[in-house]
XYZ file of C-alpha atoms in Angstrom:
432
model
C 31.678 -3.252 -12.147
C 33.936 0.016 -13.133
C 36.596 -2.994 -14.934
C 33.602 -4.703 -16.695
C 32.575 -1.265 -18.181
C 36.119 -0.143 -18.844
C 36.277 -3.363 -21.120
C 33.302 -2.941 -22.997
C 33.022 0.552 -23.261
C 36.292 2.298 -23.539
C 34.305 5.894 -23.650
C 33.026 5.684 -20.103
C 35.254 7.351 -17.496
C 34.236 5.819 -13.610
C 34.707 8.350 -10.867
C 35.140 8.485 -7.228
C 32.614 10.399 -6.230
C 30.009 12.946 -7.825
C 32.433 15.897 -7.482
C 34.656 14.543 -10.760
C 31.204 13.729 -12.475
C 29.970 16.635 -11.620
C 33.071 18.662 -12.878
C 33.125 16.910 -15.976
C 29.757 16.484 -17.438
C 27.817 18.393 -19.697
C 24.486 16.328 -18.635
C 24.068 15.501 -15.221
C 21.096 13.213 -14.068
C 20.533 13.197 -10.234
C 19.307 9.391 -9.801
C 18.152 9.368 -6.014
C 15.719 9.106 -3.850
C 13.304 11.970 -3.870
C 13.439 12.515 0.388
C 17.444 12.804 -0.145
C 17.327 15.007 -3.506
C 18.109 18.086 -1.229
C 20.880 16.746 0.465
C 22.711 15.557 -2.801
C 22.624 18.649 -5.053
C 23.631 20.589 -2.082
C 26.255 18.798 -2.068
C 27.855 18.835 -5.857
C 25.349 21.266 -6.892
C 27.342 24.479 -6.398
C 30.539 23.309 -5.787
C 31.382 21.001 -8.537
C 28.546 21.827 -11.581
C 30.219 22.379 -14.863
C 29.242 25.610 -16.352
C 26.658 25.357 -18.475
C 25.794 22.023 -17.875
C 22.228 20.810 -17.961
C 20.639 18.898 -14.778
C 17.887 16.790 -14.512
C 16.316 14.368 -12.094
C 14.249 11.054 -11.545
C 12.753 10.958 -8.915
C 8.889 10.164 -8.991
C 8.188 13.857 -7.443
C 9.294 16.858 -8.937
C 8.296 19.456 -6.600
C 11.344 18.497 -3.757
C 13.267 18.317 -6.707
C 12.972 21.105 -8.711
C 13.018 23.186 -5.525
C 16.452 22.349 -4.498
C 17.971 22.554 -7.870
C 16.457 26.512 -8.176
C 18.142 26.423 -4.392
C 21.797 25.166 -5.002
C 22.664 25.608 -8.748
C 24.172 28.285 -10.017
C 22.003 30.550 -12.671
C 24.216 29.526 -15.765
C 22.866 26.283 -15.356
C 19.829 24.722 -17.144
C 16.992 22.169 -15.865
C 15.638 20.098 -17.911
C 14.248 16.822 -15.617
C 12.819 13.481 -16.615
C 10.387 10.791 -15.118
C 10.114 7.412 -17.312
C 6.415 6.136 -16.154
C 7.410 2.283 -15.411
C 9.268 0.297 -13.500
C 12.849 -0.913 -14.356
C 11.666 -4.737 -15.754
C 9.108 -3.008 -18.188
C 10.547 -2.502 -21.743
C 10.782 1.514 -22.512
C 9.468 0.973 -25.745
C 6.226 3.420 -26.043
C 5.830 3.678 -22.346
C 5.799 7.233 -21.178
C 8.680 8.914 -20.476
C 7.978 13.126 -19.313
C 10.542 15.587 -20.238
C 10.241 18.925 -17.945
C 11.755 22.240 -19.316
C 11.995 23.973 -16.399
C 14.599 26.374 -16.597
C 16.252 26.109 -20.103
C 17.721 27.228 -23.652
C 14.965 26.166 -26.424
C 18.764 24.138 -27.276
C 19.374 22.054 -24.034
C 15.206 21.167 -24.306
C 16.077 19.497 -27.651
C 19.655 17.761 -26.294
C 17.733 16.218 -23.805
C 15.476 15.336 -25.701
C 17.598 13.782 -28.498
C 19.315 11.704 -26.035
C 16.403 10.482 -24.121
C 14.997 9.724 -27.605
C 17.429 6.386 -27.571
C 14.626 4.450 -25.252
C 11.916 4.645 -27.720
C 9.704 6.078 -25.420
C 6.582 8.285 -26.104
C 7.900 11.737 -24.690
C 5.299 14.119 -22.628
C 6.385 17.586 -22.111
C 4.959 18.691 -18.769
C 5.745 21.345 -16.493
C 6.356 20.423 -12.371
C 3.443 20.757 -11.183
C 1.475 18.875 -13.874
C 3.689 15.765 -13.792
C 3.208 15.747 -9.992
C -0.732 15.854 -10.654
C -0.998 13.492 -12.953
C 1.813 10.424 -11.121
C -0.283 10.681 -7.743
C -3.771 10.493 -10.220
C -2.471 7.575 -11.833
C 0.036 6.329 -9.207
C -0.727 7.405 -5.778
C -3.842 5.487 -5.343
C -3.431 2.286 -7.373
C -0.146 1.862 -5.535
C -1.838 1.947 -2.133
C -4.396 -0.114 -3.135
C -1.912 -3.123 -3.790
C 0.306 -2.280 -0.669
C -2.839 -2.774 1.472
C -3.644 -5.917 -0.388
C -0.446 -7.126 0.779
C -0.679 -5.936 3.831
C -3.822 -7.710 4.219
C -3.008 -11.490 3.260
C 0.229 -10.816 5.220
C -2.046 -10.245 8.644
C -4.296 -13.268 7.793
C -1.443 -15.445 6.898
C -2.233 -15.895 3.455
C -0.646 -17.021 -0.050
C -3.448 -15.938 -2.042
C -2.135 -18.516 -5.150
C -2.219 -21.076 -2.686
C -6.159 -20.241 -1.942
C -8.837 -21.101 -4.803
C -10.902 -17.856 -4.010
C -7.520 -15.501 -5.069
C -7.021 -17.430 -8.337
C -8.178 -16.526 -12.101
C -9.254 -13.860 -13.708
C -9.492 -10.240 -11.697
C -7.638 -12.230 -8.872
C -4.496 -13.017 -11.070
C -4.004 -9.343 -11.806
C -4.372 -7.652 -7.998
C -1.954 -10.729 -7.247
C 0.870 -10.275 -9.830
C 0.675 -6.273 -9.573
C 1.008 -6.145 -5.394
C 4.032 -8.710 -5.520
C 5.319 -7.140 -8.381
C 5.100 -3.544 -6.201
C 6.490 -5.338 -3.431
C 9.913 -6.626 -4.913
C 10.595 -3.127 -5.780
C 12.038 -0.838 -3.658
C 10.375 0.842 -0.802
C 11.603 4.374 -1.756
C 10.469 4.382 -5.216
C 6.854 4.609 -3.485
C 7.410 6.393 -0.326
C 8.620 9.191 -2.148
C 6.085 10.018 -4.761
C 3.259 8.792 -1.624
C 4.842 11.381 1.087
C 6.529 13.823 -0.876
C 3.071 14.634 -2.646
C 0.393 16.855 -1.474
C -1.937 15.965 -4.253
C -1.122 11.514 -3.798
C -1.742 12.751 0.157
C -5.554 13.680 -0.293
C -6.140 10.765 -3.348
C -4.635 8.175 -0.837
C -6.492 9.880 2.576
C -9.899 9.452 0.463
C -9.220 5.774 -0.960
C -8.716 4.839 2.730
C -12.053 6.754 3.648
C -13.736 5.048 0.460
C -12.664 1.324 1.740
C -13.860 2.195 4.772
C -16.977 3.597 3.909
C -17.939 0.746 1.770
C -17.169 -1.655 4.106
C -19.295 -0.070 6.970
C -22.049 -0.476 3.711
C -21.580 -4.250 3.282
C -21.051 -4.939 7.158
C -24.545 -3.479 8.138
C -26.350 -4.696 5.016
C -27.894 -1.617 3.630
C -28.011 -2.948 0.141
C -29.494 0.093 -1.402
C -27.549 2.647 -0.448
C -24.476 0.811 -1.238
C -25.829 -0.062 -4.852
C -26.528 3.571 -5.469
C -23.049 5.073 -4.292
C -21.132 1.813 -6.440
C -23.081 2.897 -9.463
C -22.942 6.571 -8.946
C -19.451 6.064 -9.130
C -19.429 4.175 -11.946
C -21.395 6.031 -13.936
C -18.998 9.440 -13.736
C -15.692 7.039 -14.080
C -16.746 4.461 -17.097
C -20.032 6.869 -18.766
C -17.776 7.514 -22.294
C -16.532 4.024 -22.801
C -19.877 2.657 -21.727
C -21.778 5.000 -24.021
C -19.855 5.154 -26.840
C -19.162 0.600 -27.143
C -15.450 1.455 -26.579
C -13.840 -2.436 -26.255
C -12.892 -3.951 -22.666
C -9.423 -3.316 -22.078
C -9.101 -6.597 -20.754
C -11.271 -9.463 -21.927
C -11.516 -13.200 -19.705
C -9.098 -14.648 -22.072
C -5.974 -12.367 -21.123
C -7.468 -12.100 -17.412
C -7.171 -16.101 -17.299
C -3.951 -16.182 -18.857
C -1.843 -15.318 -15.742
C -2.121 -17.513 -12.701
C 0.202 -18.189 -9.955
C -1.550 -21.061 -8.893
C -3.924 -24.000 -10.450
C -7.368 -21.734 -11.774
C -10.553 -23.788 -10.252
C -13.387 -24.747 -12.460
C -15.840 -22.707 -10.487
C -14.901 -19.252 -9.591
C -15.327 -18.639 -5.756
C -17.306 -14.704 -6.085
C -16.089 -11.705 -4.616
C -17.058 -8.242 -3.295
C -13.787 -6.714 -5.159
C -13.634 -3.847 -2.330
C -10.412 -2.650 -3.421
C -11.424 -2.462 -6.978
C -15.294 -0.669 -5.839
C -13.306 1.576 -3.493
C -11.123 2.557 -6.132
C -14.036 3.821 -8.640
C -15.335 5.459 -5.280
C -12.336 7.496 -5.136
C -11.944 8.668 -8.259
C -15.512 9.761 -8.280
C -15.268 11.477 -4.952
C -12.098 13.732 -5.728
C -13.716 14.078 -9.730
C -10.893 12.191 -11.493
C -11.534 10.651 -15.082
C -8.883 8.275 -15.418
C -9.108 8.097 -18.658
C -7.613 11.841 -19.034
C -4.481 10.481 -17.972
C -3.673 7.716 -20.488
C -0.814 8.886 -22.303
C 1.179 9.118 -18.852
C -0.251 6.088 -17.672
C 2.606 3.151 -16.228
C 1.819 -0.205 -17.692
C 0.353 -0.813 -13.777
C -2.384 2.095 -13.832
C -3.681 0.377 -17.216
C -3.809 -3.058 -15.864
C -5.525 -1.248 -12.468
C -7.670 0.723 -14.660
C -8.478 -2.651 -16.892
C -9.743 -4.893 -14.230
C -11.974 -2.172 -12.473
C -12.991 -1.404 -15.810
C -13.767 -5.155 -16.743
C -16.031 -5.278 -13.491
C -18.064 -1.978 -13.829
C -18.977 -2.504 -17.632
C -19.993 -5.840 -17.513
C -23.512 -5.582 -15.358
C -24.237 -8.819 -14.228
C -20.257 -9.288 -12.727
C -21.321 -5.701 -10.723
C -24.636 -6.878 -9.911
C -23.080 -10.394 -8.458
C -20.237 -8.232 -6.735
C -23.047 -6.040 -4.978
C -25.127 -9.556 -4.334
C -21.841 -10.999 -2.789
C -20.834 -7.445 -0.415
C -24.254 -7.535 1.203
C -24.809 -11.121 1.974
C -21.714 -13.795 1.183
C -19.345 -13.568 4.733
C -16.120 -15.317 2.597
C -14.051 -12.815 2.265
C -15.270 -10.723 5.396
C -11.705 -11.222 7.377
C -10.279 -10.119 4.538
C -11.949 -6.967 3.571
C -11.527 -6.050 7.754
C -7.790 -6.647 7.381
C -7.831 -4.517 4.153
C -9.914 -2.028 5.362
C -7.122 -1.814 8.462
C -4.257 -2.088 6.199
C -5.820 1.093 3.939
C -6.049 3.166 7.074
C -2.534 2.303 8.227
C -0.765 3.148 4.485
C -2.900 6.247 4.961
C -2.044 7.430 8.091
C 1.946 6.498 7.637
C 1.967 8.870 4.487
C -0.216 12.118 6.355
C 2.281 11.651 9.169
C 5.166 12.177 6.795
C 7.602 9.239 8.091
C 9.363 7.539 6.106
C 10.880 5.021 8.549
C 8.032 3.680 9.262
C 6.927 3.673 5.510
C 9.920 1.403 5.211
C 9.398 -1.101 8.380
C 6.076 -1.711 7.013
C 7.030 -2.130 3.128
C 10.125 -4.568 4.260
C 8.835 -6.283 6.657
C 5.542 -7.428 3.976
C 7.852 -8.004 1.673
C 10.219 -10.535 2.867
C 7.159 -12.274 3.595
C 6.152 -12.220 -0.238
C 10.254 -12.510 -1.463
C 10.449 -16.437 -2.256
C 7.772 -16.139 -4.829
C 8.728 -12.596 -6.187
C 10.994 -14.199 -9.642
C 8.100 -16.189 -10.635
C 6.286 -12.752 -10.051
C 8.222 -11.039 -12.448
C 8.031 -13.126 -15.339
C 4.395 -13.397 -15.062
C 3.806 -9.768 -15.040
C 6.250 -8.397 -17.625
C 4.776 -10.860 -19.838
C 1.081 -9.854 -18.492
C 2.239 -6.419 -19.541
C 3.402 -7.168 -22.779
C 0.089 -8.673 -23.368
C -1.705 -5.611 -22.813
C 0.609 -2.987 -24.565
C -0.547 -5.688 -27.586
C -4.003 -5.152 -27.220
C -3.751 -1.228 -26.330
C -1.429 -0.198 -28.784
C -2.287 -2.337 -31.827
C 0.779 -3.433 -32.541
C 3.055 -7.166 -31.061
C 5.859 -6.082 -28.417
C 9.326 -7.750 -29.007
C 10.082 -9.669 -25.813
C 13.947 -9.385 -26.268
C 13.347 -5.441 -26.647
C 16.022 -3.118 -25.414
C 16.213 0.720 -26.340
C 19.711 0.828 -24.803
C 21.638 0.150 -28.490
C 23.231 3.731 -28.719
C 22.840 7.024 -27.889
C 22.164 9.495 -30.803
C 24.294 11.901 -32.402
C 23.953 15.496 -31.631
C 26.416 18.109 -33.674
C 28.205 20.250 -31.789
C 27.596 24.685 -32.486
C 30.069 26.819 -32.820
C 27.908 29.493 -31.879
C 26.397 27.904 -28.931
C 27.030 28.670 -25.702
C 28.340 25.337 -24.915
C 31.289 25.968 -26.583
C 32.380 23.998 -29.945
C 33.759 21.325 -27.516
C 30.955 20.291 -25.785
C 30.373 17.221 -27.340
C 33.793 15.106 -27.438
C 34.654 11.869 -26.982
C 33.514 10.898 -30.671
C 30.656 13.685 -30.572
C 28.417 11.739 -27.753
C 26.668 13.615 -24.855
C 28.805 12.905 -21.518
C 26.002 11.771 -19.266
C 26.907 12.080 -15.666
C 24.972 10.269 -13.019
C 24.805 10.827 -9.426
C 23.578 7.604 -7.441
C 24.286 7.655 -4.020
């Protein structure tokens, strides 16, 4: 790798360690994971930071983070960290991307900016503690809502593609977004999950929701379980509802996107994962819809199926028909309901070793079908950014083309020769 760059890029300098990048860089971007954020900048953070530089971060939690920069960095140093809201095989192109001035010159703000401007992404200015809201209310939940999926068909010994009931429509979304989850890796969700307190509570009540539910459907009490399902829907969907907003999703994009052969007849389902979901969000008072412009291209596909099934009446009528008295998918929705519980209880606890034994060991279960995965969802994404954003998504898109100029000051602080090596920003990145 460090000849193949020194070929193509004769600007980049490899190091041996993050001591020379450290040392060298006017821009430093920690790139770890959140549980060993600590470790790492006490580790170059003092010792090696050029003066002046600005650091940033990554990682999906900024609380851990900013905490051990204002712990190990000097106080000539400026923070300015960064969180791109999507995963690494979405395009940047108009997806999020929060920019957190945190301890700064109005000047480094606008470097960083300028630089992270290359991506094409929509940037949010938040502080800390409102880009660690807003991730575990649009990330927390839906994430452990697909890792107990998983979790689930993995117990019963299940392909869902290879089963008629799991295929088509709402099916062909919860089974491209929980393999697509699972052939990430584990730490980009155990982090944001544990490191949390506000994804803590929102995941604690989804598994307390599923469970509730269940008990609903399992003794049959009908009306009580209609009420609380349309309560909920009612404070969730009520604008969109009222107001004739379109469907995000429609049956045409929903059908679209199959891992397996669709059936002619669709085999009905209770959706528990999609009614516990609404539950949540109505217990802890969460409007999704608050959240949109830091939404990942996974909340809105989350938020579009649970969407499609609360606004369209007779779908939520045959869902609550289906819960009370149709046993199909009863082993499932017990496995689910265990699987919930278990995500749940690993993140209260705190331990990420055993967030990691469970993640791996459901995912090399999932791994031979995880390419076909991929393709199917980034282009399931791409559909949607078409429909919510108006405008057609080039597939071959890359923001990566150059980074942008910024002139050096002679009256800044950074000293007239901050930005050699033909007037780019040095970015330094830490990856251990």
């Amino acid at each position: 790798m460090p000849n193949i760059l020194k070929q193509e890029q004769q600007n980049v300098v490899i190091f041996e360690d993050g001591y020379g990048v450290s040392r060298s860089s006017d821009y430093i971007i920690y790139s770890v994971e959140a549980e060993a954020i600590d470790k790492v900048v006490a580790q170059y953070g003092r010792a090696a930071t050029k003066k002046y530089a600005i650091v940033g971060g990554q990682t999906s939690c900024k609380a851990p983070e900013v905490a051990a920069f204002e712990r190990h960095l000097p106080s000539d140093i400026d923070i300015v960290s960064c969180h791109s809201l999507h995963g690494p095989n979405v395009d940047p192109k108009n997806q999020p991307l929060v920019i957190i001035k945190h301890r700064a010159s109005q000047e480094s703000y606008d470097l960083v900016r300028n630089v992270m401007s290359c991506f094409g992404s929509k940037l949010v200015p938040l502080t800390a503690i409102e880009h660690d809201r807003i991730t575990a209310d649009t990330q927390a939940v839906t994430h452990a809502a697909f890792l107990s999926m998983g979790t689930a068909w993995q117990a019963n010994n299940q392909f869902p593609w290879e089963l008629t009931r799991y295929i088509g429509g709402i099916e062909n979304v919860k089974c491209n977004i929980t393999l697509r989850i699972y052939s990430n890796k584990w730490h980009v969700y155990a982090g944001l999950a544990i490191l949390n307190p506000s994804a803590k509570e929102q995941i604690r009540q989804y598994a307390e929701s599923v469970t509730g539910l269940f008990k609903l459907m399992l003794g049959g009490h009908r009306e009580e379980l209609e009420k609380r399902i349309k309560t909920a829907g009612e404070f969730v969907f009520k604008a969109g509802a009222r107001t004739g907003e379109p469907l995000l999703l429609s049956d045409e994009v929903l059908d679209q996107f199959s891992l397996g052969i669709v059936p002619k007849e669709r085999t009905p389902n209770n959706h528990l994962s999609l009614l516990a979901m609404v539950d949540c969000w109505w217990k802890l008072r969460i409007v999704p819809y608050d959240h949109m412009i830091c939404s990942t291209p996974l909340f809105r596909l989350w938020l579009g199926v649970t969407e499609y099934l609360f606004r369209k009446p007779a779908l939520l009528n045959e869902v609550i028909n289906t819960a009370v008295e149709d046993n199909t998918f009863r082993s499932d929705d017990l496995e689910f309901t265990f699987a919930a519980r278990g995500w749940s209880d690993c993140v209260s606890f705190g331990d990420f070793s055993s967030y990691r034994d469970r993640f791996e060991q459901i995912q090399s279960y999932f791994a031979p079908r995880f390419p076909e995965a991929t393709r199917v969802g980034n282009e399931m994404i791409r559909v949607l950014l078409e429909k919510t954003q108006g405008k057609p998504q080039r597939k071959d898109q890359c923001a990566w083309d150059v980074l942008p100029r910024y002139p050096p000051s002679s009256t800044s602080r950074m000293g007239p020769d901050r930005l050699r090596l033909n007037e780019y920003v040095v970015i330094g990145a830490t990856r251990l």
